[in-house]
Short mmCIF file of C-alpha atoms in Angstrom, two decimals:
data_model
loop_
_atom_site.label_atom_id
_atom_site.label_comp_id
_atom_site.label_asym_id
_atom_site.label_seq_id
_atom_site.Cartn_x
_atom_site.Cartn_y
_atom_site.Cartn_z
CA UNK A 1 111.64 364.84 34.56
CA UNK A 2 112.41 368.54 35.08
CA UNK A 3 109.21 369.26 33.25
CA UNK A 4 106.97 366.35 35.44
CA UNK A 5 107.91 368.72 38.50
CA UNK A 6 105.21 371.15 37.27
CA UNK A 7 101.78 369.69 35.87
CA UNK A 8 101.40 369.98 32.68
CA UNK A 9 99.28 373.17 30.85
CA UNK A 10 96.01 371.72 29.36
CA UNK A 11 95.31 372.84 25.26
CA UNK A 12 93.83 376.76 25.49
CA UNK A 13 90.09 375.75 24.44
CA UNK A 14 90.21 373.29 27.90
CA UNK A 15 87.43 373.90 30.25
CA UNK A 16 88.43 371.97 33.43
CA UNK A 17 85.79 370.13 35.35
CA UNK A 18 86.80 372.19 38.46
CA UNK A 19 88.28 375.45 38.14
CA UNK A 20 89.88 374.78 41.76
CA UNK A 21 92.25 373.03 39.92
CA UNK A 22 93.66 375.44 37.46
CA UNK A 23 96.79 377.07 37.35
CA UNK A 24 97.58 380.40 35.62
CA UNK A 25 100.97 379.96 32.97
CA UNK A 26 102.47 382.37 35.86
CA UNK A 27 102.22 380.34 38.59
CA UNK A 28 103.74 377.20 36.45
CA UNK A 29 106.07 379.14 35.51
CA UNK A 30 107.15 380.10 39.37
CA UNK A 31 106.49 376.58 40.25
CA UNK A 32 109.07 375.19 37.47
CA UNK A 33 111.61 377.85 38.66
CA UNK A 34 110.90 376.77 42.51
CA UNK A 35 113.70 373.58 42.02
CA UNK A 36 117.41 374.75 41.34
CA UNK A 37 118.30 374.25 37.64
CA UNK A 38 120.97 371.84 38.62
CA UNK A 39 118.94 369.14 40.51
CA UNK A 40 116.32 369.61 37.25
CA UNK A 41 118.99 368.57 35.60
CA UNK A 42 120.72 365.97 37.43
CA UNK A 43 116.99 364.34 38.41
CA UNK A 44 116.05 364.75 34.51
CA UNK A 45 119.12 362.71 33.79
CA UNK A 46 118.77 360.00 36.69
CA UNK A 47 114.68 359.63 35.54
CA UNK A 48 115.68 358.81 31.77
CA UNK A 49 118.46 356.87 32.17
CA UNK A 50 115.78 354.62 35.08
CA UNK A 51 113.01 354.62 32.54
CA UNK A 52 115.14 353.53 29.93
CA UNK A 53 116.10 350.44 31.75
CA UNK A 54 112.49 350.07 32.63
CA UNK A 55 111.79 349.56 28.89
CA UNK A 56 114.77 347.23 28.52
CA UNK A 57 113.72 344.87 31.15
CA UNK A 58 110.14 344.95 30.82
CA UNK A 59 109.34 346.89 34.39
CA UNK A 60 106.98 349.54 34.99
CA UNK A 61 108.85 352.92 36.11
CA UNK A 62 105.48 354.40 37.34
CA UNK A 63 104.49 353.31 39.41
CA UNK A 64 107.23 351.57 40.29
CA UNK A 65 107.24 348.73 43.07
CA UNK A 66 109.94 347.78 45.92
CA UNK A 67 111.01 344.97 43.82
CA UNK A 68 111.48 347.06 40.61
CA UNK A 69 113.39 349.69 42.82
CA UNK A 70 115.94 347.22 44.10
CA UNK A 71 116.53 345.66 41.30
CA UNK A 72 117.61 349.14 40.06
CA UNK A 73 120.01 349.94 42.74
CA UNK A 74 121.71 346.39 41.76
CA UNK A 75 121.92 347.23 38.48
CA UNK A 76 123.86 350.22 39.45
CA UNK A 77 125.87 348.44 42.12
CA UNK A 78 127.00 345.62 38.93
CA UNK A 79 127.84 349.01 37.19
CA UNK A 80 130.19 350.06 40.49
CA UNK A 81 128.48 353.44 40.49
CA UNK A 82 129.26 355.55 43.51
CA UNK A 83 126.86 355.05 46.23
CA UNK A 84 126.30 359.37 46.09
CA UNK A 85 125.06 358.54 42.89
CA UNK A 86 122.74 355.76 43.50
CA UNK A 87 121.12 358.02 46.30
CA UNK A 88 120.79 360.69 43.85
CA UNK A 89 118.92 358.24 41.49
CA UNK A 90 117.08 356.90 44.05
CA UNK A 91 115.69 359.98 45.09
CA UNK A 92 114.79 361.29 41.48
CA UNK A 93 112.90 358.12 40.81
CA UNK A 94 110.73 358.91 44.58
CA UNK A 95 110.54 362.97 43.43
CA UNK A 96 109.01 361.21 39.95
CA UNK A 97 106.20 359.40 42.01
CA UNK A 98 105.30 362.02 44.33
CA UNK A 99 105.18 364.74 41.80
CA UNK A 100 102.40 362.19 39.90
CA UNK A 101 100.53 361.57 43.14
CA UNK A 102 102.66 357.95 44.24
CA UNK A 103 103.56 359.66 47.79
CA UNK A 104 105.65 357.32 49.60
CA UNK A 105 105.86 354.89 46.94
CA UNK A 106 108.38 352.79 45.56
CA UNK A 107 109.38 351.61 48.99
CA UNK A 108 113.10 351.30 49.76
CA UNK A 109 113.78 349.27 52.14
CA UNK A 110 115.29 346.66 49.45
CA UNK A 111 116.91 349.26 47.86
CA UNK A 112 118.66 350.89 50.73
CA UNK A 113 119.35 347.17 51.61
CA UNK A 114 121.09 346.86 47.90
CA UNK A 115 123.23 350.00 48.81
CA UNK A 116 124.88 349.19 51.74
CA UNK A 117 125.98 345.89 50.77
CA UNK A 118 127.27 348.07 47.36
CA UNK A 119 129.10 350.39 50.36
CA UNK A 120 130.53 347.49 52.03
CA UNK A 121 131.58 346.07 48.93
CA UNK A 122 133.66 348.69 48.05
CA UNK A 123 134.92 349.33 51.06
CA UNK A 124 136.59 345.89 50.81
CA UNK A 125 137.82 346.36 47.86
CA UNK A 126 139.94 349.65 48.68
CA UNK A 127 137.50 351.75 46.98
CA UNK A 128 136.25 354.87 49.41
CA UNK A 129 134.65 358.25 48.38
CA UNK A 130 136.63 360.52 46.58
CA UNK A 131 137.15 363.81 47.88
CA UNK A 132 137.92 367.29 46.08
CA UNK A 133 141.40 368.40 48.63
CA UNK A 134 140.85 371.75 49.93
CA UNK A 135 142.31 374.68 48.71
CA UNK A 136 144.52 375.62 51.69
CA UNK A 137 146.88 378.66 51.85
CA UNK A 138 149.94 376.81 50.25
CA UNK A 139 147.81 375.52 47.31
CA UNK A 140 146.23 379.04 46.88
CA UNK A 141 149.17 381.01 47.01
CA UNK A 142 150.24 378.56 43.98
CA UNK A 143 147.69 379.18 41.99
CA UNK A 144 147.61 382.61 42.42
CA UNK A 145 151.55 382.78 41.35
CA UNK A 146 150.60 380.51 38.33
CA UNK A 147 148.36 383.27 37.24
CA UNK A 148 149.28 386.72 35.21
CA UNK A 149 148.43 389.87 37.42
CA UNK A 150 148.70 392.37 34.75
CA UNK A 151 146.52 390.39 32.34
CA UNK A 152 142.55 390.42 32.55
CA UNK A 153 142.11 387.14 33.01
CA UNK A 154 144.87 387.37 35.66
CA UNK A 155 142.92 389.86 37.50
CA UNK A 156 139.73 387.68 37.36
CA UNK A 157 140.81 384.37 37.91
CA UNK A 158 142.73 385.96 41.52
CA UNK A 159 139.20 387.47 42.32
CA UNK A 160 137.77 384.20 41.71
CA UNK A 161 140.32 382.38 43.58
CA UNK A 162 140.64 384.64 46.85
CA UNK A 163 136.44 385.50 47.06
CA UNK A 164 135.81 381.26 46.81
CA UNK A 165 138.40 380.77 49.74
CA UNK A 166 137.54 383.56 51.43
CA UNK A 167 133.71 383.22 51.13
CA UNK A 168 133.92 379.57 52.02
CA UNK A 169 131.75 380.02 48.42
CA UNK A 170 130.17 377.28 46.64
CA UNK A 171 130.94 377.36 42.59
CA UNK A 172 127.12 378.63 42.36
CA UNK A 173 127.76 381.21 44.40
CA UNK A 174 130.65 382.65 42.93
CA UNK A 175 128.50 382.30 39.67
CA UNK A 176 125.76 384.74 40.75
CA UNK A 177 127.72 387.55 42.03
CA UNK A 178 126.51 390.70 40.55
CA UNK A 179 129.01 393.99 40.37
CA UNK A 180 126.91 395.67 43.43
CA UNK A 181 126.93 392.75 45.66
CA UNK A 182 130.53 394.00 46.45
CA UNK A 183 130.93 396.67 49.39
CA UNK A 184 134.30 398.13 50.65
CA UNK A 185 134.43 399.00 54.29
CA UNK A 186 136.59 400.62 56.89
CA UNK A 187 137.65 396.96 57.86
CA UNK A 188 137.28 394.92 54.90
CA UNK A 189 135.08 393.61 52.20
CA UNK A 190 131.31 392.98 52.73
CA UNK A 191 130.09 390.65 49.97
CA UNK A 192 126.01 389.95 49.14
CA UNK A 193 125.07 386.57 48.81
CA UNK A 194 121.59 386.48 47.22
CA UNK A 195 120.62 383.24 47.72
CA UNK A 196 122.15 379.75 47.89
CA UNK A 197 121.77 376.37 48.71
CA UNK A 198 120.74 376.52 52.38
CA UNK A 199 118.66 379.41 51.50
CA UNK A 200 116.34 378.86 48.47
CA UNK A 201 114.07 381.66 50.04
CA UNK A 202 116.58 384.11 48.85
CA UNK A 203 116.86 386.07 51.94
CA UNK A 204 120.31 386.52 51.56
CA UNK A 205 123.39 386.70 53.55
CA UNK A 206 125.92 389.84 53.98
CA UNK A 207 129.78 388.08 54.51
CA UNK A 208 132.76 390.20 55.89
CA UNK A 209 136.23 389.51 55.12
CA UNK A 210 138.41 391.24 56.83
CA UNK A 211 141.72 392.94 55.02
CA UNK A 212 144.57 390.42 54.01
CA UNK A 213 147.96 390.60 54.73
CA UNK A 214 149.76 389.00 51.68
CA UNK A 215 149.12 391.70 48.61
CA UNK A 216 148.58 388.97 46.10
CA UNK A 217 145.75 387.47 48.23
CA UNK A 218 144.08 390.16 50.03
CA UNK A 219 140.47 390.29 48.57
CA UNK A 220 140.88 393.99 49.22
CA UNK A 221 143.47 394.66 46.84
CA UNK A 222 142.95 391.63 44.55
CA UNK A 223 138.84 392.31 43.92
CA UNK A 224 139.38 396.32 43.80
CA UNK A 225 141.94 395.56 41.12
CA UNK A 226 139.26 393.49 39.42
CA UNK A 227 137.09 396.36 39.77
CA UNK A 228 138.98 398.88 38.52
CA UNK A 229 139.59 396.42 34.98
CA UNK A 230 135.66 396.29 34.68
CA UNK A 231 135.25 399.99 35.05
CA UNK A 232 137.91 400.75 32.53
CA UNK A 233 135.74 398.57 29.84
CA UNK A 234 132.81 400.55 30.82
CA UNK A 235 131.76 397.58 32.67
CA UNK A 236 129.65 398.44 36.53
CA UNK A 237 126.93 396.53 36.39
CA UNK A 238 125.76 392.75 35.85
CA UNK A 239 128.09 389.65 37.20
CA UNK A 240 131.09 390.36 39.15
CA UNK A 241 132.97 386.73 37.42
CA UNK A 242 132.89 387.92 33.30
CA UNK A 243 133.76 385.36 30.57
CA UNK A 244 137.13 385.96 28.62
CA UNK A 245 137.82 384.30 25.39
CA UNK A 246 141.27 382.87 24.27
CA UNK A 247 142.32 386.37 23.47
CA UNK A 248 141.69 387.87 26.85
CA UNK A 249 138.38 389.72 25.34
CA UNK A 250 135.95 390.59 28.01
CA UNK A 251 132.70 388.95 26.44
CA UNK A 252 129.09 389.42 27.47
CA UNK A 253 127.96 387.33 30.23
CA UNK A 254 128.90 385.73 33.72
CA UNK A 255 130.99 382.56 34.39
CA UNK A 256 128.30 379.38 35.06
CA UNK A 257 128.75 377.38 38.01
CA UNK A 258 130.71 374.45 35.29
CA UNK A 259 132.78 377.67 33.99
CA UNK A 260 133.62 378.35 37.80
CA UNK A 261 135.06 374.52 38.43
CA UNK A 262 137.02 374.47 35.24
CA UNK A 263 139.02 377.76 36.04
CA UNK A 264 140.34 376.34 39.24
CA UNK A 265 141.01 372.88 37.70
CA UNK A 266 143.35 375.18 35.13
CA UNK A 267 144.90 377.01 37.82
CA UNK A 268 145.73 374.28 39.70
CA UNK A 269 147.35 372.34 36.49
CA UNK A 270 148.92 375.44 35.70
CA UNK A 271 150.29 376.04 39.53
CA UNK A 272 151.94 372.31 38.47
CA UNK A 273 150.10 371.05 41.96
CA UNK A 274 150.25 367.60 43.23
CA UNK A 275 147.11 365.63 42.53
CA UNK A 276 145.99 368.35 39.96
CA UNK A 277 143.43 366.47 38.60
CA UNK A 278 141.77 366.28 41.89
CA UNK A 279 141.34 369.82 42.16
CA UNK A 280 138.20 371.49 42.10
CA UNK A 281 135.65 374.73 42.94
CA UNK A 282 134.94 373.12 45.71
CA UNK A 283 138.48 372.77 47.54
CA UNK A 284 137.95 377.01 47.72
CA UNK A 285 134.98 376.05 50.12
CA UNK A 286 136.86 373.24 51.70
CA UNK A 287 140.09 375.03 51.87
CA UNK A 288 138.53 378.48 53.86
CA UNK A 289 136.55 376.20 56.88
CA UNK A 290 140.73 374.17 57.20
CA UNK A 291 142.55 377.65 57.84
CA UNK A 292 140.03 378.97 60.11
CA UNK A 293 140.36 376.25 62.49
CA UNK A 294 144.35 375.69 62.07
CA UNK A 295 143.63 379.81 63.20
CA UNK A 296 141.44 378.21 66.46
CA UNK A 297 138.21 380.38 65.24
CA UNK A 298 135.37 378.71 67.06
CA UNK A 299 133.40 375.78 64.78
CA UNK A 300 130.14 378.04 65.40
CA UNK A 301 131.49 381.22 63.57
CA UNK A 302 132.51 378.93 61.02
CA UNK A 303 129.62 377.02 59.67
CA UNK A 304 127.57 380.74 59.85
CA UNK A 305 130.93 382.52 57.62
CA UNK A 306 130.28 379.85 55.16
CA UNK A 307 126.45 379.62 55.04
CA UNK A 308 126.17 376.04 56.19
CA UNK A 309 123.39 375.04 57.78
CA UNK A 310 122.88 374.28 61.24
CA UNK A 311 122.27 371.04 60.87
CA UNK A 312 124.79 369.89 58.72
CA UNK A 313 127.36 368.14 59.63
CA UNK A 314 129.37 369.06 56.46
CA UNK A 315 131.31 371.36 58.00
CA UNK A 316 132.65 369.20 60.59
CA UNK A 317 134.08 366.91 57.57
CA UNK A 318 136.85 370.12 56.94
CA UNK A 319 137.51 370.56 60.81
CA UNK A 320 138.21 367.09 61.85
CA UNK A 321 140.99 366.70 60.23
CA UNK A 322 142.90 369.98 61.37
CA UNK A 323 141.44 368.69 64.72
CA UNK A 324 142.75 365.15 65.09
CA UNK A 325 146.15 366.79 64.67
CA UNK A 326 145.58 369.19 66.94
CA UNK A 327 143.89 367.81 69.55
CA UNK A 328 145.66 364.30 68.94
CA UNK A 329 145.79 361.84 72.26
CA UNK A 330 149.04 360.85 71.00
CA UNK A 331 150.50 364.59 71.29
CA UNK A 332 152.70 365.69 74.41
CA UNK A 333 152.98 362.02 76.28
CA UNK A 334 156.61 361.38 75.95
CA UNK A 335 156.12 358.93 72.62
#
């Protein structure tokens, strides 16, 4: 799949009909790097695992017809995958057929059909989406105590921990961090965020956080002391988040995105949490949107702080909770 997003390079003694047609092994190359590694990936997986059952059940996968496509989506419905997943299948199997020149083909009006009767089906049978919990103060603080602030994977995991809540950062985000991105001011922190998923342009976004109060979570103190450990090991260049091995050995290398999710999941086993499991990176960018608008910072300020998009109403999934306590009819009427 990842490599039917690019067409593929013809043998080097080729002489194409129409040179019109031709593209240079650069401009592959920038076209293959054009779609984010992890939706390669994930629409990779979601393409094999439909042309596999293709095979199995004697269907054509391309092109693929309305029928073939529903039939799919209630294959994965008898399996009682998540409806987010289905949709992500879905949409790799449609990416497939554009890519070869099938636009707007398999039809889903069957499928979609399929889906919501998988939704309602769940639904009825107590199953709902499961949600990452955000990462709000109490939990934070909690991790933060579970970790060691004298030992270098102490310092780095509290960096980790206080930029993703403070950054409202997704785990990819926290991944790509280089050394310089990080700027002390009169007032704060000012943190470079090259590029992310509401900006595949790579224009970039400069985030302030302002100084903490709490020592063990201001991102002043806690990143500086971070820092400082890198500089000591010679180390002022390249990714902010470094691997560590078992030893506490500073190893060549930045934390991936996976490496990211499975520090907090550790923290938060180690901070003995409720629901530990349940943690992940993503809580840090759940948790920082829930304590801004406990605080009463406007919904606006918000969604820019955290780089959603405009749009998206993703946002509004951390606020309306803090706001149907807040702002709940029930509140003040003599109950």
């Amino acid at each position: 799949m990842a490599s039917a997003l690019v067409p593929v390079a013809e043998p080097a003694d080729y002489v194409p009909a129409n040179p019109d047609t031709v593209l240079s092994e650069g401009t592959r190359e920038r076209l293959e790097r054009s779609v984010p590694a992890n939706t390669k990936r994930a629409y990779g997986r979601q393409w094999s695992q439909f042309t596999d059952w293709c095979d199995e059940t004697g269907r054509s996968p391309l092109p693929a017809t309305p029928q073939t496509l529903a039939e799919y989506v209630s294959h994965l419905a008898d399996l009682d995958r998540a409806p987010s997943t289905i949709e992500q299948a879905t949409a790799a199997i449609r990416t497939a057929h554009r890519v070869a020149g099938h636009r707007g083909q398999p039809e889903t009006d069957g499928a979609l059909a399929v889906l919501k009767v998988h939704r309602r089906d769940r639904a009825e049978a107590g199953k709902r989406k499961r949600k990452a919990p955000p990462v709000t103060l109490t939990p934070l603080r909690a991790m933060i105590d579970a970790t060691d602030p004298e030992a270098l994977a102490g310092k780095r995991n509290r960096a980790l921990l206080v930029l993703g809540f403070a950054l409202m950062a997704r785990r990819s985000e926290l991944a790509a961090l280089r050394v310089g991105d990080v700027r002390f001011t009169d007032d704060g922190l000012t943190v470079l965020i090259r590029s992310s998923k509401t900006d595949q342009d790579a224009i970039g976004a400069k985030v302030n956080i302002p100084v903490g109060v709490h020592p063990a979570t201001d991102p002043i103190r806690v990143v500086r002391a971070w820092l400082d450990a890198l500089a000591q090991r010679q180390v002022t260049t390249g990714p902010l988040l470094r691997r560590i091995n078992r030893w506490g050995h500073l190893q060549e290398g930045g934390m991936s995105g996976a490496a990211v999710n499975e520090a907090v999941q550790r923290l938060a086993a180690a901070a003995g949490l409720d629901g530990a499991e349940d943690f992940t990176a993503h809580g840090l960018r759940a948790g920082g949107p829930t304590e801004a608008a406990k605080a009463g910072h406007p919904t606006s300020f918000i969604a820019e702080h955290g780089r959603w998009s405009k749009s998206s109403p993703q946002v509004l999934e951390y606020i309306r909770p803090v706001e149907k306590w807040r702002d709940n009819p029930m509140r003040g009427i003599g109950l």
